[in-house]
Short mmCIF file of C-alpha atoms and ligand atoms in Angstrom, two decimals:
data_model
loop_
_atom_site.label_atom_id
_atom_site.label_comp_id
_atom_site.label_asym_id
_atom_site.label_seq_id
_atom_site.Cartn_x
_atom_site.Cartn_y
_atom_site.Cartn_z
CA MET Y 261 0.15 0.07 0.23
CA ILE Y 262 1.33 3.47 -1.23
CA ASN Y 263 -0.10 6.23 1.34
CA VAL Y 264 0.24 9.82 0.91
CA THR Y 265 3.05 9.58 3.37
CA LYS Y 266 5.44 7.28 5.19
CA THR Y 267 7.00 7.98 8.50
CA PHE Y 268 10.68 7.80 8.68
CA LEU Y 269 11.82 5.59 11.33
CA PRO Y 270 15.66 5.76 12.36
CA PRO Y 271 17.56 2.59 12.96
CA GLN Y 272 15.96 0.95 16.06
CA GLU Y 273 19.38 0.47 17.80
CA GLU Y 274 20.13 4.21 17.64
CA TYR Y 275 16.52 5.09 18.92
CA ASN Y 276 17.17 2.42 21.65
CA ALA Y 277 20.79 3.94 22.67
CA ILE Y 278 19.16 7.30 22.99
CA LEU Y 279 16.26 6.10 25.27
CA LYS Y 280 18.83 4.27 27.19
CA ARG Y 281 19.96 7.64 28.59
CA ALA Y 282 16.43 8.24 29.98
CA TRP Y 283 16.32 4.61 31.48
CA ASP Y 284 19.80 5.06 33.27
CA LYS Y 285 18.27 8.53 34.74
CA ASN Y 286 15.08 6.91 35.45
CA TRP Y 287 13.50 10.06 34.16
CA ILE Y 288 10.99 10.00 31.14
CA THR Y 289 9.26 13.22 31.20
CA ASN Y 290 8.94 16.83 32.97
CA ARG Y 291 11.68 18.19 30.56
CA GLY Y 292 14.55 16.18 31.23
CA VAL Y 293 18.03 16.01 29.28
CA LEU Y 294 16.47 14.47 26.03
CA VAL Y 295 13.91 17.66 25.73
CA GLN Y 296 16.44 19.93 26.56
CA GLU Y 297 19.11 18.53 24.05
CA LEU Y 298 16.32 18.26 21.24
CA GLU Y 299 15.72 22.00 21.89
CA GLU Y 300 19.26 23.05 21.74
CA LYS Y 301 19.89 20.91 18.67
CA LEU Y 302 16.82 22.23 16.84
CA LYS Y 303 17.76 25.86 17.73
CA GLN Y 304 20.93 25.50 15.98
CA TYR Y 305 19.65 23.56 13.11
CA LEU Y 306 17.25 26.26 12.53
CA GLY Y 307 18.93 29.23 13.61
CA ILE Y 308 16.27 30.52 16.02
CA PRO Y 309 16.54 32.31 19.29
CA HIS Y 310 14.01 30.30 21.17
CA ILE Y 311 12.19 27.10 20.84
CA ILE Y 312 9.60 25.28 23.28
CA ALA Y 313 9.01 21.72 22.67
CA THR Y 314 5.71 20.52 23.09
CA THR Y 315 3.52 17.12 22.95
CA ASN Y 316 1.79 18.04 19.67
CA GLY Y 317 1.26 20.70 17.21
CA THR Y 318 -2.40 21.68 18.51
CA LEU Y 319 -1.75 23.02 22.10
CA PRO Y 320 0.95 25.60 20.91
CA LEU Y 321 -1.89 27.21 18.92
CA GLN Y 322 -4.26 27.38 21.96
CA ILE Y 323 -1.38 28.42 24.33
CA ALA Y 324 -0.32 31.15 21.81
CA ILE Y 325 -4.03 32.80 21.84
CA LYS Y 326 -3.91 32.34 25.46
CA ALA Y 327 -0.66 33.96 25.83
CA LEU Y 328 -1.52 36.86 23.60
CA GLN Y 329 -4.61 37.26 25.41
CA LEU Y 330 -6.88 37.30 22.28
CA THR Y 331 -10.64 37.78 22.47
CA GLY Y 332 -13.04 38.68 19.90
CA GLU Y 333 -12.40 37.96 16.00
CA ILE Y 334 -9.26 36.31 14.83
CA ILE Y 335 -9.00 36.56 11.05
CA THR Y 336 -7.51 33.22 9.49
CA THR Y 337 -7.56 31.03 6.44
CA PRO Y 338 -10.26 28.77 5.36
CA PHE Y 339 -7.68 26.53 3.63
CA SER Y 340 -5.57 24.54 6.44
CA TYR Y 341 -6.14 21.76 8.68
CA VAL Y 342 -8.81 21.93 11.10
CA ALA Y 343 -6.77 22.34 13.99
CA THR Y 344 -5.95 26.12 13.03
CA THR Y 345 -10.08 26.96 13.09
CA ALA Y 346 -10.78 24.70 16.17
CA SER Y 347 -8.01 26.27 18.04
CA ILE Y 348 -9.72 29.67 17.91
CA VAL Y 349 -13.13 28.47 18.65
CA TRP Y 350 -11.65 26.18 21.73
CA GLU Y 351 -10.12 29.40 23.02
CA GLY Y 352 -13.19 31.06 22.95
CA CYS Y 353 -12.64 33.62 19.86
CA ARG Y 354 -14.50 33.53 16.63
CA PRO Y 355 -12.58 32.93 13.46
CA VAL Y 356 -13.25 35.44 10.63
CA PHE Y 357 -12.19 33.79 7.53
CA VAL Y 358 -10.30 35.66 4.52
CA ASP Y 359 -9.99 33.64 1.12
CA ILE Y 360 -6.96 32.32 -0.26
CA HIS Y 361 -4.23 33.21 -3.03
CA PRO Y 362 -5.61 30.74 -5.93
CA ASN Y 363 -1.58 29.98 -6.78
CA TYR Y 364 0.21 30.23 -3.65
CA LEU Y 365 -2.70 28.74 -1.37
CA THR Y 366 -1.98 31.00 1.79
CA ILE Y 367 -4.50 33.44 3.07
CA ASP Y 368 -4.59 36.45 0.47
CA GLU Y 369 -3.09 39.16 2.27
CA THR Y 370 -5.06 41.96 0.09
CA LYS Y 371 -8.24 40.92 1.36
CA ILE Y 372 -7.30 41.08 5.07
CA GLU Y 373 -7.99 44.75 5.74
CA ALA Y 374 -11.62 44.64 4.64
CA ALA Y 375 -12.11 41.89 7.02
CA ILE Y 376 -10.95 43.58 10.20
CA THR Y 377 -13.30 45.08 12.60
CA ASN Y 378 -13.07 46.81 15.94
CA LYS Y 379 -13.21 43.35 17.49
CA THR Y 380 -10.29 41.85 15.53
CA SER Y 381 -7.55 41.06 17.87
CA ALA Y 382 -5.22 38.92 15.68
CA ILE Y 383 -4.26 36.99 12.35
CA LEU Y 384 -3.67 33.49 12.55
CA ALA Y 385 -2.48 32.01 9.03
CA THR Y 386 -1.00 28.90 7.82
CA HIS Y 387 2.25 28.49 5.94
CA VAL Y 388 0.35 25.91 4.02
CA PHE Y 389 2.41 23.15 2.67
CA GLY Y 390 5.27 24.73 3.90
CA ASN Y 391 4.64 27.67 1.52
CA PRO Y 392 5.34 31.07 3.36
CA CYS Y 393 2.46 33.46 3.94
CA HIS Y 394 3.26 37.03 2.54
CA VAL Y 395 4.91 37.80 5.94
CA GLU Y 396 5.73 41.23 5.33
CA ALA Y 397 2.37 42.42 4.02
CA ILE Y 398 0.54 40.86 7.01
CA GLU Y 399 3.17 42.43 9.50
CA ALA Y 400 2.35 45.81 8.14
CA ILE Y 401 -1.20 45.22 8.28
CA ALA Y 402 -0.78 44.20 11.94
CA LYS Y 403 1.21 46.87 12.82
CA LYS Y 404 -1.23 49.20 11.31
CA HIS Y 405 -4.22 48.03 13.21
CA HIS Y 406 -2.60 46.80 16.42
CA LEU Y 407 -3.11 43.10 15.86
CA LYS Y 408 -1.18 40.31 16.98
CA VAL Y 409 0.18 37.72 14.41
CA ILE Y 410 0.45 33.73 14.85
CA TYR Y 411 1.70 31.55 12.25
CA ASP Y 412 0.55 28.00 12.12
CA ALA Y 413 3.80 26.59 10.57
CA ALA Y 414 2.82 23.09 11.15
CA HIS Y 415 4.11 22.27 7.96
CA SER Y 416 6.91 24.42 7.76
CA PHE Y 417 9.66 22.52 9.48
CA GLY Y 418 13.07 23.95 7.88
CA VAL Y 419 11.49 26.25 5.57
CA LYS Y 420 13.61 29.51 4.98
CA TYR Y 421 12.21 32.78 3.73
CA LYS Y 422 14.94 35.47 2.73
CA GLY Y 423 17.48 33.30 4.05
CA LYS Y 424 15.92 33.01 7.71
CA SER Y 425 13.97 30.26 9.59
CA ILE Y 426 10.19 30.69 8.87
CA PHE Y 427 9.69 30.07 12.59
CA ASN Y 428 11.24 33.71 13.00
CA TYR Y 429 7.95 35.56 11.76
CA GLY Y 430 5.00 36.56 13.78
CA ASP Y 431 4.57 37.18 17.29
CA VAL Y 432 4.42 33.45 17.66
CA SER Y 433 4.93 30.60 15.24
CA THR Y 434 4.10 26.91 15.98
CA CYS Y 435 5.11 23.43 14.47
CA SER Y 436 3.67 20.17 14.43
CA PHE Y 437 6.37 17.17 15.00
CA HIS Y 438 3.29 14.44 14.11
CA ALA Y 439 4.48 11.16 12.54
CA THR Y 440 2.92 12.29 9.21
CA LYS Y 441 4.91 15.55 9.25
CA LEU Y 442 8.63 15.77 7.89
CA PHE Y 443 10.24 15.82 11.16
CA HIS Y 444 8.76 14.18 14.01
CA THR Y 445 8.78 12.73 17.38
CA GLY Y 446 5.69 10.61 17.01
CA GLU Y 447 3.31 12.97 18.55
CA GLY Y 448 4.87 16.35 19.32
CA GLY Y 449 5.45 20.06 18.29
CA ALA Y 450 6.87 23.28 19.03
CA MET Y 451 6.52 27.01 19.80
CA PHE Y 452 8.46 29.99 18.78
CA ALA Y 453 8.75 33.40 19.78
CA ASN Y 454 11.15 36.30 19.38
CA THR Y 455 11.04 37.88 22.74
CA GLU Y 456 12.11 36.42 26.36
CA GLU Y 457 9.01 37.74 27.73
CA LEU Y 458 6.69 36.21 25.43
CA ILE Y 459 8.95 32.86 25.66
CA ASN Y 460 8.41 33.08 29.25
CA THR Y 461 4.76 33.32 29.06
CA LEU Y 462 4.35 30.54 26.45
CA PHE Y 463 6.77 28.46 28.90
CA TYR Y 464 4.68 28.74 32.12
CA HIS Y 465 1.52 28.36 30.13
CA HIS Y 466 2.60 24.95 28.69
CA ASN Y 467 3.77 23.69 32.44
CA PHE Y 468 0.25 24.05 34.63
CA GLY Y 469 1.40 27.86 35.11
CA HIS Y 470 4.55 26.89 37.24
CA LYS Y 471 7.03 29.46 37.74
CA THR Y 472 9.28 27.40 39.82
CA GLN Y 473 8.07 23.86 41.84
CA GLU Y 474 6.42 26.11 44.26
CA THR Y 475 5.14 29.42 42.76
CA ILE Y 476 2.46 29.31 40.10
CA GLN Y 477 2.72 32.36 38.00
CA GLY Y 478 -0.42 32.11 36.10
CA ILE Y 479 -3.04 29.68 34.47
CA GLY Y 480 -1.54 26.91 32.68
CA ILE Y 481 -2.36 23.34 30.95
CA ASN Y 482 0.11 20.44 30.43
CA ALA Y 483 1.75 20.34 26.89
CA LYS Y 484 4.98 19.27 27.74
CA MET Y 485 7.06 16.81 25.20
CA SER Y 486 8.17 13.78 27.08
CA GLU Y 487 11.63 12.11 26.97
CA LEU Y 488 10.17 9.20 24.69
CA GLN Y 489 9.27 11.69 22.16
CA ALA Y 490 12.31 13.80 22.37
CA ALA Y 491 14.44 10.45 21.87
CA MET Y 492 12.77 9.99 18.46
CA GLY Y 493 13.36 13.60 17.33
CA LEU Y 494 17.11 12.99 18.34
CA ALA Y 495 17.22 9.63 16.45
CA ILE Y 496 15.63 11.39 13.31
CA LEU Y 497 17.99 14.57 13.16
CA PRO Y 498 21.08 13.09 11.82
CA TYR Y 499 18.79 12.01 9.07
CA LEU Y 500 17.61 15.04 8.07
CA GLU Y 501 19.55 16.20 5.41
CA THR Y 502 19.16 12.77 3.82
CA ILE Y 503 15.24 12.96 4.33
CA LEU Y 504 14.87 16.53 2.67
CA LYS Y 505 17.39 15.50 -0.20
CA GLU Y 506 15.08 12.38 -1.07
CA ARG Y 507 11.85 14.27 -0.72
CA LYS Y 508 13.76 16.82 -3.56
CA ARG Y 509 14.34 13.88 -5.77
CA VAL Y 510 10.49 12.79 -5.55
CA VAL Y 511 9.30 16.42 -6.06
CA ASP Y 512 11.56 16.66 -8.96
CA TYR Y 513 10.62 13.22 -10.40
CA TYR Y 514 7.10 14.43 -10.13
CA ASP Y 515 7.70 17.75 -11.77
CA ASN Y 516 9.32 15.79 -14.79
CA ASN Y 517 6.67 13.49 -15.37
CA LEU Y 518 3.21 15.05 -14.79
CA ASP Y 519 1.55 16.98 -17.55
CA PHE Y 520 1.05 20.24 -16.18
CA SER Y 521 -0.84 21.74 -19.39
CA LYS Y 522 -3.90 20.42 -17.64
CA LEU Y 523 -2.83 20.47 -13.98
CA LEU Y 524 -2.06 22.97 -11.79
CA LYS Y 525 0.68 22.99 -9.15
CA LEU Y 526 1.67 24.96 -5.88
CA LYS Y 527 3.48 28.01 -6.78
CA ILE Y 528 6.13 28.51 -4.04
CA ARG Y 529 6.62 32.04 -2.74
CA GLU Y 530 9.71 33.65 -4.29
CA LYS Y 531 12.95 33.61 -2.01
CA THR Y 532 11.89 30.50 -0.11
CA ASP Y 533 14.00 27.51 0.65
CA TRP Y 534 11.22 25.12 0.49
CA ASN Y 535 11.11 21.92 2.56
CA PHE Y 536 9.27 19.43 -0.31
CA SER Y 537 6.66 18.71 2.38
CA TYR Y 538 3.74 18.09 0.23
CA PHE Y 539 2.84 17.76 -3.22
CA PRO Y 540 -0.50 19.10 -3.97
CA ILE Y 541 -1.95 19.12 -7.40
CA LEU Y 542 -5.16 20.84 -8.66
CA PHE Y 543 -7.49 19.41 -10.85
CA GLN Y 544 -9.88 21.00 -13.53
CA SER Y 545 -12.96 19.73 -11.37
CA GLU Y 546 -13.99 17.83 -8.53
CA LYS Y 547 -15.09 15.03 -10.76
CA GLN Y 548 -11.93 14.86 -12.33
CA MET Y 549 -10.09 14.85 -9.12
CA LEU Y 550 -12.17 11.79 -7.87
CA LYS Y 551 -11.93 9.86 -11.00
CA VAL Y 552 -8.10 9.92 -10.60
CA LYS Y 553 -8.34 9.03 -6.63
CA ALA Y 554 -10.57 6.30 -7.58
CA MET Y 555 -8.20 5.13 -10.26
CA LEU Y 556 -5.11 5.33 -7.84
CA ASN Y 557 -7.21 3.66 -4.90
CA GLU Y 558 -7.71 0.61 -7.39
CA GLN Y 559 -3.82 0.42 -7.62
CA ASP Y 560 -3.42 0.52 -3.84
CA ILE Y 561 -2.18 3.79 -3.92
CA PHE Y 562 -4.00 6.37 -1.38
CA PRO Y 563 -3.60 10.41 -2.06
CA ARG Y 564 -5.16 12.50 0.40
CA ARG Y 565 -7.64 15.59 -0.02
CA TYR Y 566 -5.34 18.04 1.74
CA PHE Y 567 -7.45 20.36 2.75
CA TYR Y 568 -10.99 19.24 2.45
CA PRO Y 569 -13.46 20.69 3.49
CA SER Y 570 -12.86 24.21 3.39
CA LEU Y 571 -13.01 25.36 6.82
CA ASN Y 572 -15.57 27.98 6.60
CA THR Y 573 -18.37 25.23 6.15
CA LEU Y 574 -17.46 23.61 9.33
CA SER Y 575 -20.65 23.14 11.51
CA TYR Y 576 -19.39 25.03 14.15
CA VAL Y 577 -18.40 28.29 12.72
CA ASN Y 578 -20.87 30.83 11.18
CA SER Y 579 -19.37 31.93 7.77
CA ILE Y 580 -20.03 33.21 4.41
CA ASP Y 581 -18.64 31.77 1.20
CA PHE Y 582 -15.33 31.93 -0.03
CA PRO Y 583 -15.02 31.00 -3.23
CA ILE Y 584 -11.47 30.47 -3.98
CA SER Y 585 -10.91 27.92 -0.89
CA GLU Y 586 -14.11 25.98 -1.38
CA SER Y 587 -13.34 25.62 -5.09
CA ILE Y 588 -9.78 24.50 -4.28
CA SER Y 589 -10.76 22.36 -1.61
CA THR Y 590 -13.13 20.20 -3.93
CA LYS Y 591 -10.08 20.02 -6.74
CA VAL Y 592 -7.17 19.23 -4.70
CA LEU Y 593 -5.09 16.07 -4.16
CA CYS Y 594 -1.86 15.58 -2.59
CA LEU Y 595 0.30 12.90 -4.17
CA PRO Y 596 2.22 10.51 -2.17
CA LEU Y 597 5.74 11.96 -1.04
CA TYR Y 598 8.21 10.48 1.26
CA HIS Y 599 11.77 9.67 1.61
CA ASP Y 600 12.00 6.24 0.00
CA LEU Y 601 8.88 6.49 -2.41
CA LYS Y 602 10.55 4.60 -5.84
CA GLU Y 603 10.81 6.26 -9.12
CA THR Y 604 8.52 3.18 -10.70
CA THR Y 605 5.67 4.01 -8.26
CA ILE Y 606 5.99 7.69 -8.97
CA LEU Y 607 5.99 6.86 -12.74
CA LYS Y 608 2.91 4.88 -12.13
CA ILE Y 609 1.02 7.69 -10.51
CA CYS Y 610 1.98 10.11 -13.03
CA LYS Y 611 0.85 7.77 -15.96
CA ILE Y 612 -2.77 7.26 -14.27
CA VAL Y 613 -2.84 10.86 -13.62
CA ASN Y 614 -1.70 12.31 -17.08
CA ALA Y 615 -4.24 9.36 -18.64
CA ALA Y 616 -7.12 11.00 -16.86
CA VAL Y 617 -6.60 14.37 -17.53
C1 LIG I 1532 -0.73 18.48 11.51
C2 LIG I 1532 -1.49 19.91 11.53
C3 LIG I 1532 -1.80 20.55 13.24
C4 LIG I 1532 -1.68 19.74 14.15
O1 LIG I 1532 -0.57 19.22 14.70
P1 LIG I 1532 -0.79 17.74 15.77
O2 LIG I 1532 0.73 17.70 16.00
O3 LIG I 1532 -1.45 17.02 14.94
O4 LIG I 1532 -1.58 18.33 16.88
C5 LIG I 1532 -2.02 21.73 13.26
N1 LIG I 1532 -2.18 22.76 11.84
C6 LIG I 1532 -1.81 22.25 10.74
C7 LIG I 1532 -1.69 23.01 9.63
C8 LIG I 1532 -1.30 20.89 10.63
O5 LIG I 1532 -1.00 20.21 9.19
#
């Protein structure tokens, strides 16, 4: 079976050797040596000033909303994973959607200002498929209207924009280290901020509000990463360059063998070092997409409809129509993309897709 992704697993003996350090200390959570080492190594690898490792990529979104004390309306994208919208609603705010750019698939920054009201407190946008939002335009709008900015950078591990880690942008950025993501800890994630003050707030929020063992600075939740999760991350780190290189190989092969006269592909923003995290293609119609999906399924190949449905159609939001996001959601398919996907398989996928369109 060929799935849209396949979790990279490090050699088991290497994982065990790292786990042994947790066993030796008899310490498996509460920010032990492995979590701290993972954070240090990620800071170096990514070139970022601060990081807090977390137990998944969803709690950081909720904690960011809490830490920035957001209320009222949050402007967001309808084209993302459901966690982006759900976090806003879970934190008692109202998502206000703004349609997306038809080629970049990120929030259309030119439509943001029209959605701002006196209740707007922030913009929460997704660097979808690792493709950066127009961060400069968003920053300028946020400054002008005194709004906070959160980036759901769940797909963006390793992405650089203008030579800098994409995690440097926004008041808070978050990432997911879920097993389906490019770099993973089984379940896991991280949050990033540029000021000491904000990092401290995020930090106590993620650990029950503790400042020290016996003083509680404020309200908190438990979003700590465990040593068992960190061990997986540490075991994968040495393979990152290989993982990225192999993903590039797959993407190049698709690029060279798919017939783009009748398909649209993701337009990567200028000045971006992309991470080859997903391979979305846009068909001419939902009917055509469903036909190709069924043909691939018949061959035991399982692409995914990332992202469907458009989030403005969720039952728990009140929203108007967003034609671009809704149309793209019905026509998009992410093709299989992972480190050891074979060329023969990619070619088979390309042939099925090309024949159908
Ligand atoms: C995966 C994902 C999340 C959630 O991350 P988890 O680690 O699974 O909690 C949030 N936002 C986006 C865009 C994602 O793709």
